[in-house]
Amino acid sequence: MKKLIVLAAAFALLSGCSAAENSSGSTAGSVQTSAPESSAGQTERQIQADYPAYDTLQALEDQSDLILRCSFAKREGTEYEGTPYTRVTVKAKEVYQGDAKNGEDLSFLQMGTNEEEKNPVICNAYIPMQTDQDYVLFLTKSGDEYFMPSPAQSCYLWADTDQALQPALDSGIALSLKVQDLR
């Protein structure tokens, strides 16, 4: 059932169609693009992506195949089913759920491209991870690729104390999360 929901959400995002509400109470919306011409002759496209929102940490965990603490390693532009994405590579530091091992390099796809590329595709859900910060990621697998089930709820800045983890994407729908909730 989880794979069906993930595939339906991915299809809705990539095709621009709306997905129906699923059993966890989350919804997926549409992707809209526009391509204004910049003054330097470069094209900057904007992608507006709507993702599911999960009401509880348990619902997000149920949609996630991999939950880990990691550090950012690199990013590179790519395409997935004709849509511009960024492949983000991270190094696993602590795995809470899934088949990854500590120290392993893993990659996942984010819709949109790095703003430093020649003709960037800017996505409202793109998270520009930094090398000097650790993150907690919730990832779901579709085929051979990992994706964030909901970027606003799937990436948190690591905190070494018992304080709440801060969402990497400010959206107002992030879950309240502490390190001890993951163990």
mmCIF file with all atom_site columns, C-alpha atoms in Angstrom:
data_model
loop_
_atom_site.group_PDB
_atom_site.id
_atom_site.type_symbol
_atom_site.label_atom_id
_atom_site.label_alt_id
_atom_site.label_comp_id
_atom_site.label_asym_id
_atom_site.label_entity_id
_atom_site.label_seq_id
_atom_site.pdbx_PDB_ins_code
_atom_site.Cartn_x
_atom_site.Cartn_y
_atom_site.Cartn_z
_atom_site.occupancy
_atom_site.B_iso_or_equiv
_atom_site.pdbx_formal_charge
_atom_site.auth_seq_id
_atom_site.auth_comp_id
_atom_site.auth_asym_id
_atom_site.auth_atom_id
_atom_site.pdbx_PDB_model_num
ATOM 1   C CA . MET A 1 1   ? 0.000  0.000  0.000   1.00 0.00 ? 1   MET A CA 1
ATOM 2   C CA . LYS A 1 2   ? 2.856  2.394  0.883   1.00 0.00 ? 2   LYS A CA 1
ATOM 3   C CA . LYS A 1 3   ? 4.501  1.902  -2.518  1.00 0.00 ? 3   LYS A CA 1
ATOM 4   C CA . LEU A 1 4   ? 1.159  2.564  -4.264  1.00 0.00 ? 4   LEU A CA 1
ATOM 5   C CA . ILE A 1 5   ? 0.711  5.829  -2.360  1.00 0.00 ? 5   ILE A CA 1
ATOM 6   C CA . VAL A 1 6   ? 4.281  6.908  -3.132  1.00 0.00 ? 6   VAL A CA 1
ATOM 7   C CA . LEU A 1 7   ? 3.897  6.067  -6.812  1.00 0.00 ? 7   LEU A CA 1
ATOM 8   C CA . ALA A 1 8   ? 0.549  7.895  -6.990  1.00 0.00 ? 8   ALA A CA 1
ATOM 9   C CA . ALA A 1 9   ? 2.052  10.975 -5.336  1.00 0.00 ? 9   ALA A CA 1
ATOM 10  C CA . ALA A 1 10  ? 5.090  10.878 -7.636  1.00 0.00 ? 10  ALA A CA 1
ATOM 11  C CA . PHE A 1 11  ? 2.859  10.495 -10.680 1.00 0.00 ? 11  PHE A CA 1
ATOM 12  C CA . ALA A 1 12  ? 0.706  13.414 -9.560  1.00 0.00 ? 12  ALA A CA 1
ATOM 13  C CA . LEU A 1 13  ? 3.756  15.590 -9.019  1.00 0.00 ? 13  LEU A CA 1
ATOM 14  C CA . LEU A 1 14  ? 5.334  14.738 -12.346 1.00 0.00 ? 14  LEU A CA 1
ATOM 15  C CA . SER A 1 15  ? 2.172  14.838 -14.450 1.00 0.00 ? 15  SER A CA 1
ATOM 16  C CA . GLY A 1 16  ? 0.640  17.969 -12.913 1.00 0.00 ? 16  GLY A CA 1
ATOM 17  C CA . CYS A 1 17  ? -2.520 16.114 -11.863 1.00 0.00 ? 17  CYS A CA 1
ATOM 18  C CA . SER A 1 18  ? -4.094 16.112 -8.435  1.00 0.00 ? 18  SER A CA 1
ATOM 19  C CA . ALA A 1 19  ? -3.968 13.009 -6.310  1.00 0.00 ? 19  ALA A CA 1
ATOM 20  C CA . ALA A 1 20  ? -6.818 12.005 -4.042  1.00 0.00 ? 20  ALA A CA 1
ATOM 21  C CA . GLU A 1 21  ? -6.545 12.055 -0.264  1.00 0.00 ? 21  GLU A CA 1
ATOM 22  C CA . ASN A 1 22  ? -4.887 8.896  1.048   1.00 0.00 ? 22  ASN A CA 1
ATOM 23  C CA . SER A 1 23  ? -5.630 6.891  4.174   1.00 0.00 ? 23  SER A CA 1
ATOM 24  C CA . SER A 1 24  ? -3.108 8.812  6.327   1.00 0.00 ? 24  SER A CA 1
ATOM 25  C CA . GLY A 1 25  ? -5.001 12.062 5.761   1.00 0.00 ? 25  GLY A CA 1
ATOM 26  C CA . SER A 1 26  ? -2.328 13.561 3.540   1.00 0.00 ? 26  SER A CA 1
ATOM 27  C CA . THR A 1 27  ? -2.867 15.105 0.143   1.00 0.00 ? 27  THR A CA 1
ATOM 28  C CA . ALA A 1 28  ? -0.750 15.571 -2.936  1.00 0.00 ? 28  ALA A CA 1
ATOM 29  C CA . GLY A 1 29  ? -1.272 18.435 -5.328  1.00 0.00 ? 29  GLY A CA 1
ATOM 30  C CA . SER A 1 30  ? 0.117  19.610 -8.633  1.00 0.00 ? 30  SER A CA 1
ATOM 31  C CA . VAL A 1 31  ? 3.332  20.911 -10.143 1.00 0.00 ? 31  VAL A CA 1
ATOM 32  C CA . GLN A 1 32  ? 3.157  24.141 -12.135 1.00 0.00 ? 32  GLN A CA 1
ATOM 33  C CA . THR A 1 33  ? 6.003  25.582 -14.188 1.00 0.00 ? 33  THR A CA 1
ATOM 34  C CA . SER A 1 34  ? 6.758  28.873 -15.848 1.00 0.00 ? 34  SER A CA 1
ATOM 35  C CA . ALA A 1 35  ? 9.854  30.075 -17.716 1.00 0.00 ? 35  ALA A CA 1
ATOM 36  C CA . PRO A 1 36  ? 10.557 33.812 -17.590 1.00 0.00 ? 36  PRO A CA 1
ATOM 37  C CA . GLU A 1 37  ? 13.580 35.027 -19.558 1.00 0.00 ? 37  GLU A CA 1
ATOM 38  C CA . SER A 1 38  ? 16.309 36.629 -17.424 1.00 0.00 ? 38  SER A CA 1
ATOM 39  C CA . SER A 1 39  ? 18.170 39.775 -18.465 1.00 0.00 ? 39  SER A CA 1
ATOM 40  C CA . ALA A 1 40  ? 21.392 37.820 -19.112 1.00 0.00 ? 40  ALA A CA 1
ATOM 41  C CA . GLY A 1 41  ? 19.650 35.632 -21.691 1.00 0.00 ? 41  GLY A CA 1
ATOM 42  C CA . GLN A 1 42  ? 19.427 32.703 -19.306 1.00 0.00 ? 42  GLN A CA 1
ATOM 43  C CA . THR A 1 43  ? 16.136 31.041 -18.600 1.00 0.00 ? 43  THR A CA 1
ATOM 44  C CA . GLU A 1 44  ? 15.093 30.535 -15.023 1.00 0.00 ? 44  GLU A CA 1
ATOM 45  C CA . ARG A 1 45  ? 12.138 28.231 -14.637 1.00 0.00 ? 45  ARG A CA 1
ATOM 46  C CA . GLN A 1 46  ? 10.031 28.071 -11.511 1.00 0.00 ? 46  GLN A CA 1
ATOM 47  C CA . ILE A 1 47  ? 8.423  24.834 -10.302 1.00 0.00 ? 47  ILE A CA 1
ATOM 48  C CA . GLN A 1 48  ? 5.688  25.026 -7.700  1.00 0.00 ? 48  GLN A CA 1
ATOM 49  C CA . ALA A 1 49  ? 5.376  21.606 -6.055  1.00 0.00 ? 49  ALA A CA 1
ATOM 50  C CA . ASP A 1 50  ? 2.721  20.464 -3.613  1.00 0.00 ? 50  ASP A CA 1
ATOM 51  C CA . TYR A 1 51  ? 3.511  17.424 -1.488  1.00 0.00 ? 51  TYR A CA 1
ATOM 52  C CA . PRO A 1 52  ? 1.624  15.325 1.049   1.00 0.00 ? 52  PRO A CA 1
ATOM 53  C CA . ALA A 1 53  ? 1.459  16.599 4.611   1.00 0.00 ? 53  ALA A CA 1
ATOM 54  C CA . TYR A 1 54  ? 1.530  14.080 7.448   1.00 0.00 ? 54  TYR A CA 1
ATOM 55  C CA . ASP A 1 55  ? -0.324 14.714 10.683  1.00 0.00 ? 55  ASP A CA 1
ATOM 56  C CA . THR A 1 56  ? 2.023  12.717 12.927  1.00 0.00 ? 56  THR A CA 1
ATOM 57  C CA . LEU A 1 57  ? 5.596  11.493 13.114  1.00 0.00 ? 57  LEU A CA 1
ATOM 58  C CA . GLN A 1 58  ? 4.254  7.937  12.930  1.00 0.00 ? 58  GLN A CA 1
ATOM 59  C CA . ALA A 1 59  ? 2.492  8.675  9.625   1.00 0.00 ? 59  ALA A CA 1
ATOM 60  C CA . LEU A 1 60  ? 5.727  10.118 8.180   1.00 0.00 ? 60  LEU A CA 1
ATOM 61  C CA . GLU A 1 61  ? 7.724  7.136  9.463   1.00 0.00 ? 61  GLU A CA 1
ATOM 62  C CA . ASP A 1 62  ? 5.193  4.775  7.857   1.00 0.00 ? 62  ASP A CA 1
ATOM 63  C CA . GLN A 1 63  ? 5.807  6.467  4.477   1.00 0.00 ? 63  GLN A CA 1
ATOM 64  C CA . SER A 1 64  ? 9.600  6.371  4.886   1.00 0.00 ? 64  SER A CA 1
ATOM 65  C CA . ASP A 1 65  ? 11.819 3.486  3.792   1.00 0.00 ? 65  ASP A CA 1
ATOM 66  C CA . LEU A 1 66  ? 14.920 5.149  5.225   1.00 0.00 ? 66  LEU A CA 1
ATOM 67  C CA . ILE A 1 67  ? 15.368 7.484  8.202   1.00 0.00 ? 67  ILE A CA 1
ATOM 68  C CA . LEU A 1 68  ? 18.894 8.637  8.981   1.00 0.00 ? 68  LEU A CA 1
ATOM 69  C CA . ARG A 1 69  ? 21.191 11.247 10.390  1.00 0.00 ? 69  ARG A CA 1
ATOM 70  C CA . CYS A 1 70  ? 23.644 12.286 7.694   1.00 0.00 ? 70  CYS A CA 1
ATOM 71  C CA . SER A 1 71  ? 26.044 14.904 6.411   1.00 0.00 ? 71  SER A CA 1
ATOM 72  C CA . PHE A 1 72  ? 25.867 16.519 2.993   1.00 0.00 ? 72  PHE A CA 1
ATOM 73  C CA . ALA A 1 73  ? 28.553 15.398 0.503   1.00 0.00 ? 73  ALA A CA 1
ATOM 74  C CA . LYS A 1 74  ? 27.647 16.780 -2.946  1.00 0.00 ? 74  LYS A CA 1
ATOM 75  C CA . ARG A 1 75  ? 24.893 17.692 -5.406  1.00 0.00 ? 75  ARG A CA 1
ATOM 76  C CA . GLU A 1 76  ? 24.595 17.441 -9.175  1.00 0.00 ? 76  GLU A CA 1
ATOM 77  C CA . GLY A 1 77  ? 21.875 18.277 -11.668 1.00 0.00 ? 77  GLY A CA 1
ATOM 78  C CA . THR A 1 78  ? 20.049 15.413 -13.357 1.00 0.00 ? 78  THR A CA 1
ATOM 79  C CA . GLU A 1 79  ? 16.664 14.518 -14.846 1.00 0.00 ? 79  GLU A CA 1
ATOM 80  C CA . TYR A 1 80  ? 14.101 12.016 -13.686 1.00 0.00 ? 80  TYR A CA 1
ATOM 81  C CA . GLU A 1 81  ? 11.301 11.113 -16.081 1.00 0.00 ? 81  GLU A CA 1
ATOM 82  C CA . GLY A 1 82  ? 11.872 14.350 -18.025 1.00 0.00 ? 82  GLY A CA 1
ATOM 83  C CA . THR A 1 83  ? 11.765 16.655 -14.996 1.00 0.00 ? 83  THR A CA 1
ATOM 84  C CA . PRO A 1 84  ? 14.849 18.528 -13.686 1.00 0.00 ? 84  PRO A CA 1
ATOM 85  C CA . TYR A 1 85  ? 16.110 17.209 -10.351 1.00 0.00 ? 85  TYR A CA 1
ATOM 86  C CA . THR A 1 86  ? 19.175 17.468 -8.181  1.00 0.00 ? 86  THR A CA 1
ATOM 87  C CA . ARG A 1 87  ? 20.881 14.283 -7.046  1.00 0.00 ? 87  ARG A CA 1
ATOM 88  C CA . VAL A 1 88  ? 22.045 14.896 -3.487  1.00 0.00 ? 88  VAL A CA 1
ATOM 89  C CA . THR A 1 89  ? 24.676 12.581 -2.012  1.00 0.00 ? 89  THR A CA 1
ATOM 90  C CA . VAL A 1 90  ? 24.922 12.257 1.760   1.00 0.00 ? 90  VAL A CA 1
ATOM 91  C CA . LYS A 1 91  ? 27.015 10.162 4.154   1.00 0.00 ? 91  LYS A CA 1
ATOM 92  C CA . ALA A 1 92  ? 25.006 8.155  6.681   1.00 0.00 ? 92  ALA A CA 1
ATOM 93  C CA . LYS A 1 93  ? 26.054 8.756  10.288  1.00 0.00 ? 93  LYS A CA 1
ATOM 94  C CA . GLU A 1 94  ? 23.244 6.999  12.128  1.00 0.00 ? 94  GLU A CA 1
ATOM 95  C CA . VAL A 1 95  ? 20.448 4.907  10.594  1.00 0.00 ? 95  VAL A CA 1
ATOM 96  C CA . TYR A 1 96  ? 17.143 4.781  12.470  1.00 0.00 ? 96  TYR A CA 1
ATOM 97  C CA . GLN A 1 97  ? 15.093 2.862  9.893   1.00 0.00 ? 97  GLN A CA 1
ATOM 98  C CA . GLY A 1 98  ? 16.018 1.087  6.670   1.00 0.00 ? 98  GLY A CA 1
ATOM 99  C CA . ASP A 1 99  ? 18.812 -0.927 5.094   1.00 0.00 ? 99  ASP A CA 1
ATOM 100 C CA . ALA A 1 100 ? 21.631 1.642  4.967   1.00 0.00 ? 100 ALA A CA 1
ATOM 101 C CA . LYS A 1 101 ? 24.815 1.327  7.001   1.00 0.00 ? 101 LYS A CA 1
ATOM 102 C CA . ASN A 1 102 ? 26.696 3.989  8.977   1.00 0.00 ? 102 ASN A CA 1
ATOM 103 C CA . GLY A 1 103 ? 29.409 5.549  6.804   1.00 0.00 ? 103 GLY A CA 1
ATOM 104 C CA . GLU A 1 104 ? 27.648 4.590  3.552   1.00 0.00 ? 104 GLU A CA 1
ATOM 105 C CA . ASP A 1 105 ? 27.173 7.178  0.795   1.00 0.00 ? 105 ASP A CA 1
ATOM 106 C CA . LEU A 1 106 ? 23.542 7.422  -0.311  1.00 0.00 ? 106 LEU A CA 1
ATOM 107 C CA . SER A 1 107 ? 21.782 9.639  -2.818  1.00 0.00 ? 107 SER A CA 1
ATOM 108 C CA . PHE A 1 108 ? 18.278 10.968 -3.227  1.00 0.00 ? 108 PHE A CA 1
ATOM 109 C CA . LEU A 1 109 ? 16.516 13.213 -5.722  1.00 0.00 ? 109 LEU A CA 1
ATOM 110 C CA . GLN A 1 110 ? 15.064 16.666 -5.071  1.00 0.00 ? 110 GLN A CA 1
ATOM 111 C CA . MET A 1 111 ? 12.857 18.382 -7.625  1.00 0.00 ? 111 MET A CA 1
ATOM 112 C CA . GLY A 1 112 ? 14.566 21.434 -9.120  1.00 0.00 ? 112 GLY A CA 1
ATOM 113 C CA . THR A 1 113 ? 18.212 22.257 -9.674  1.00 0.00 ? 113 THR A CA 1
ATOM 114 C CA . ASN A 1 114 ? 20.924 24.094 -7.842  1.00 0.00 ? 114 ASN A CA 1
ATOM 115 C CA . GLU A 1 115 ? 20.472 27.845 -8.254  1.00 0.00 ? 115 GLU A CA 1
ATOM 116 C CA . GLU A 1 116 ? 24.137 28.126 -9.317  1.00 0.00 ? 116 GLU A CA 1
ATOM 117 C CA . GLU A 1 117 ? 23.562 26.147 -12.539 1.00 0.00 ? 117 GLU A CA 1
ATOM 118 C CA . LYS A 1 118 ? 23.442 27.962 -15.893 1.00 0.00 ? 118 LYS A CA 1
ATOM 119 C CA . ASN A 1 119 ? 19.661 27.670 -16.410 1.00 0.00 ? 119 ASN A CA 1
ATOM 120 C CA . PRO A 1 120 ? 18.332 26.833 -12.951 1.00 0.00 ? 120 PRO A CA 1
ATOM 121 C CA . VAL A 1 121 ? 14.943 25.322 -12.268 1.00 0.00 ? 121 VAL A CA 1
ATOM 122 C CA . ILE A 1 122 ? 13.897 26.747 -8.918  1.00 0.00 ? 122 ILE A CA 1
ATOM 123 C CA . CYS A 1 123 ? 11.500 24.644 -6.849  1.00 0.00 ? 123 CYS A CA 1
ATOM 124 C CA . ASN A 1 124 ? 9.673  25.885 -3.776  1.00 0.00 ? 124 ASN A CA 1
ATOM 125 C CA . ALA A 1 125 ? 10.520 22.580 -2.035  1.00 0.00 ? 125 ALA A CA 1
ATOM 126 C CA . TYR A 1 126 ? 14.263 22.547 -2.841  1.00 0.00 ? 126 TYR A CA 1
ATOM 127 C CA . ILE A 1 127 ? 16.528 22.341 0.226   1.00 0.00 ? 127 ILE A CA 1
ATOM 128 C CA . PRO A 1 128 ? 20.094 23.606 -0.363  1.00 0.00 ? 128 PRO A CA 1
ATOM 129 C CA . MET A 1 129 ? 21.964 21.378 2.102   1.00 0.00 ? 129 MET A CA 1
ATOM 130 C CA . GLN A 1 130 ? 25.307 22.651 3.458   1.00 0.00 ? 130 GLN A CA 1
ATOM 131 C CA . THR A 1 131 ? 28.568 20.798 4.191   1.00 0.00 ? 131 THR A CA 1
ATOM 132 C CA . ASP A 1 132 ? 28.933 22.143 7.738   1.00 0.00 ? 132 ASP A CA 1
ATOM 133 C CA . GLN A 1 133 ? 25.560 20.833 8.951   1.00 0.00 ? 133 GLN A CA 1
ATOM 134 C CA . ASP A 1 134 ? 24.189 17.389 9.828   1.00 0.00 ? 134 ASP A CA 1
ATOM 135 C CA . TYR A 1 135 ? 20.628 16.524 8.874   1.00 0.00 ? 135 TYR A CA 1
ATOM 136 C CA . VAL A 1 136 ? 17.909 14.035 9.730   1.00 0.00 ? 136 VAL A CA 1
ATOM 137 C CA . LEU A 1 137 ? 16.246 12.782 6.550   1.00 0.00 ? 137 LEU A CA 1
ATOM 138 C CA . PHE A 1 138 ? 13.090 10.795 5.949   1.00 0.00 ? 138 PHE A CA 1
ATOM 139 C CA . LEU A 1 139 ? 13.286 9.143  2.513   1.00 0.00 ? 139 LEU A CA 1
ATOM 140 C CA . THR A 1 140 ? 11.004 6.892  0.539   1.00 0.00 ? 140 THR A CA 1
ATOM 141 C CA . LYS A 1 141 ? 12.086 4.654  -2.310  1.00 0.00 ? 141 LYS A CA 1
ATOM 142 C CA . SER A 1 142 ? 10.427 4.502  -5.712  1.00 0.00 ? 142 SER A CA 1
ATOM 143 C CA . GLY A 1 143 ? 12.107 2.109  -8.120  1.00 0.00 ? 143 GLY A CA 1
ATOM 144 C CA . ASP A 1 144 ? 15.851 2.592  -7.626  1.00 0.00 ? 144 ASP A CA 1
ATOM 145 C CA . GLU A 1 145 ? 15.610 6.179  -6.356  1.00 0.00 ? 145 GLU A CA 1
ATOM 146 C CA . TYR A 1 146 ? 15.038 7.768  -2.969  1.00 0.00 ? 146 TYR A CA 1
ATOM 147 C CA . PHE A 1 147 ? 12.868 10.884 -2.612  1.00 0.00 ? 147 PHE A CA 1
ATOM 148 C CA . MET A 1 148 ? 11.591 12.955 0.315   1.00 0.00 ? 148 MET A CA 1
ATOM 149 C CA . PRO A 1 149 ? 7.937  12.037 0.892   1.00 0.00 ? 149 PRO A CA 1
ATOM 150 C CA . SER A 1 150 ? 7.280  15.660 1.939   1.00 0.00 ? 150 SER A CA 1
ATOM 151 C CA . PRO A 1 151 ? 10.269 18.065 1.832   1.00 0.00 ? 151 PRO A CA 1
ATOM 152 C CA . ALA A 1 152 ? 8.724  20.388 4.430   1.00 0.00 ? 152 ALA A CA 1
ATOM 153 C CA . GLN A 1 153 ? 8.543  17.461 6.851   1.00 0.00 ? 153 GLN A CA 1
ATOM 154 C CA . SER A 1 154 ? 11.395 15.216 5.653   1.00 0.00 ? 154 SER A CA 1
ATOM 155 C CA . CYS A 1 155 ? 14.552 17.211 6.404   1.00 0.00 ? 155 CYS A CA 1
ATOM 156 C CA . TYR A 1 156 ? 15.615 18.563 9.805   1.00 0.00 ? 156 TYR A CA 1
ATOM 157 C CA . LEU A 1 157 ? 18.784 20.214 11.065  1.00 0.00 ? 157 LEU A CA 1
ATOM 158 C CA . TRP A 1 158 ? 20.582 17.967 13.565  1.00 0.00 ? 158 TRP A CA 1
ATOM 159 C CA . ALA A 1 159 ? 20.784 19.109 17.178  1.00 0.00 ? 159 ALA A CA 1
ATOM 160 C CA . ASP A 1 160 ? 23.180 17.423 19.631  1.00 0.00 ? 160 ASP A CA 1
ATOM 161 C CA . THR A 1 161 ? 21.010 18.295 22.611  1.00 0.00 ? 161 THR A CA 1
ATOM 162 C CA . ASP A 1 162 ? 17.485 17.341 23.586  1.00 0.00 ? 162 ASP A CA 1
ATOM 163 C CA . GLN A 1 163 ? 16.125 20.435 21.844  1.00 0.00 ? 163 GLN A CA 1
ATOM 164 C CA . ALA A 1 164 ? 13.620 20.177 19.023  1.00 0.00 ? 164 ALA A CA 1
ATOM 165 C CA . LEU A 1 165 ? 15.146 19.603 15.584  1.00 0.00 ? 165 LEU A CA 1
ATOM 166 C CA . GLN A 1 166 ? 14.640 22.567 13.275  1.00 0.00 ? 166 GLN A CA 1
ATOM 167 C CA . PRO A 1 167 ? 13.043 21.966 9.863   1.00 0.00 ? 167 PRO A CA 1
ATOM 168 C CA . ALA A 1 168 ? 15.384 22.729 6.963   1.00 0.00 ? 168 ALA A CA 1
ATOM 169 C CA . LEU A 1 169 ? 12.472 24.113 4.932   1.00 0.00 ? 169 LEU A CA 1
ATOM 170 C CA . ASP A 1 170 ? 10.341 26.746 6.635   1.00 0.00 ? 170 ASP A CA 1
ATOM 171 C CA . SER A 1 171 ? 6.770  25.906 5.735   1.00 0.00 ? 171 SER A CA 1
ATOM 172 C CA . GLY A 1 172 ? 4.673  25.933 8.882   1.00 0.00 ? 172 GLY A CA 1
ATOM 173 C CA . ILE A 1 173 ? 3.779  22.234 8.537   1.00 0.00 ? 173 ILE A CA 1
ATOM 174 C CA . ALA A 1 174 ? 6.968  20.648 9.891   1.00 0.00 ? 174 ALA A CA 1
ATOM 175 C CA . LEU A 1 175 ? 6.490  18.146 12.690  1.00 0.00 ? 175 LEU A CA 1
ATOM 176 C CA . SER A 1 176 ? 7.784  18.764 16.203  1.00 0.00 ? 176 SER A CA 1
ATOM 177 C CA . LEU A 1 177 ? 10.689 16.355 16.442  1.00 0.00 ? 177 LEU A CA 1
ATOM 178 C CA . LYS A 1 178 ? 13.462 15.577 18.947  1.00 0.00 ? 178 LYS A CA 1
ATOM 179 C CA . VAL A 1 179 ? 16.412 13.195 18.623  1.00 0.00 ? 179 VAL A CA 1
ATOM 180 C CA . GLN A 1 180 ? 14.964 10.843 21.225  1.00 0.00 ? 180 GLN A CA 1
ATOM 181 C CA . ASP A 1 181 ? 11.820 10.470 19.048  1.00 0.00 ? 181 ASP A CA 1
ATOM 182 C CA . LEU A 1 182 ? 13.976 8.698  16.439  1.00 0.00 ? 182 LEU A CA 1
ATOM 183 C CA . ARG A 1 183 ? 15.617 6.125  18.702  1.00 0.00 ? 183 ARG A CA 1
#
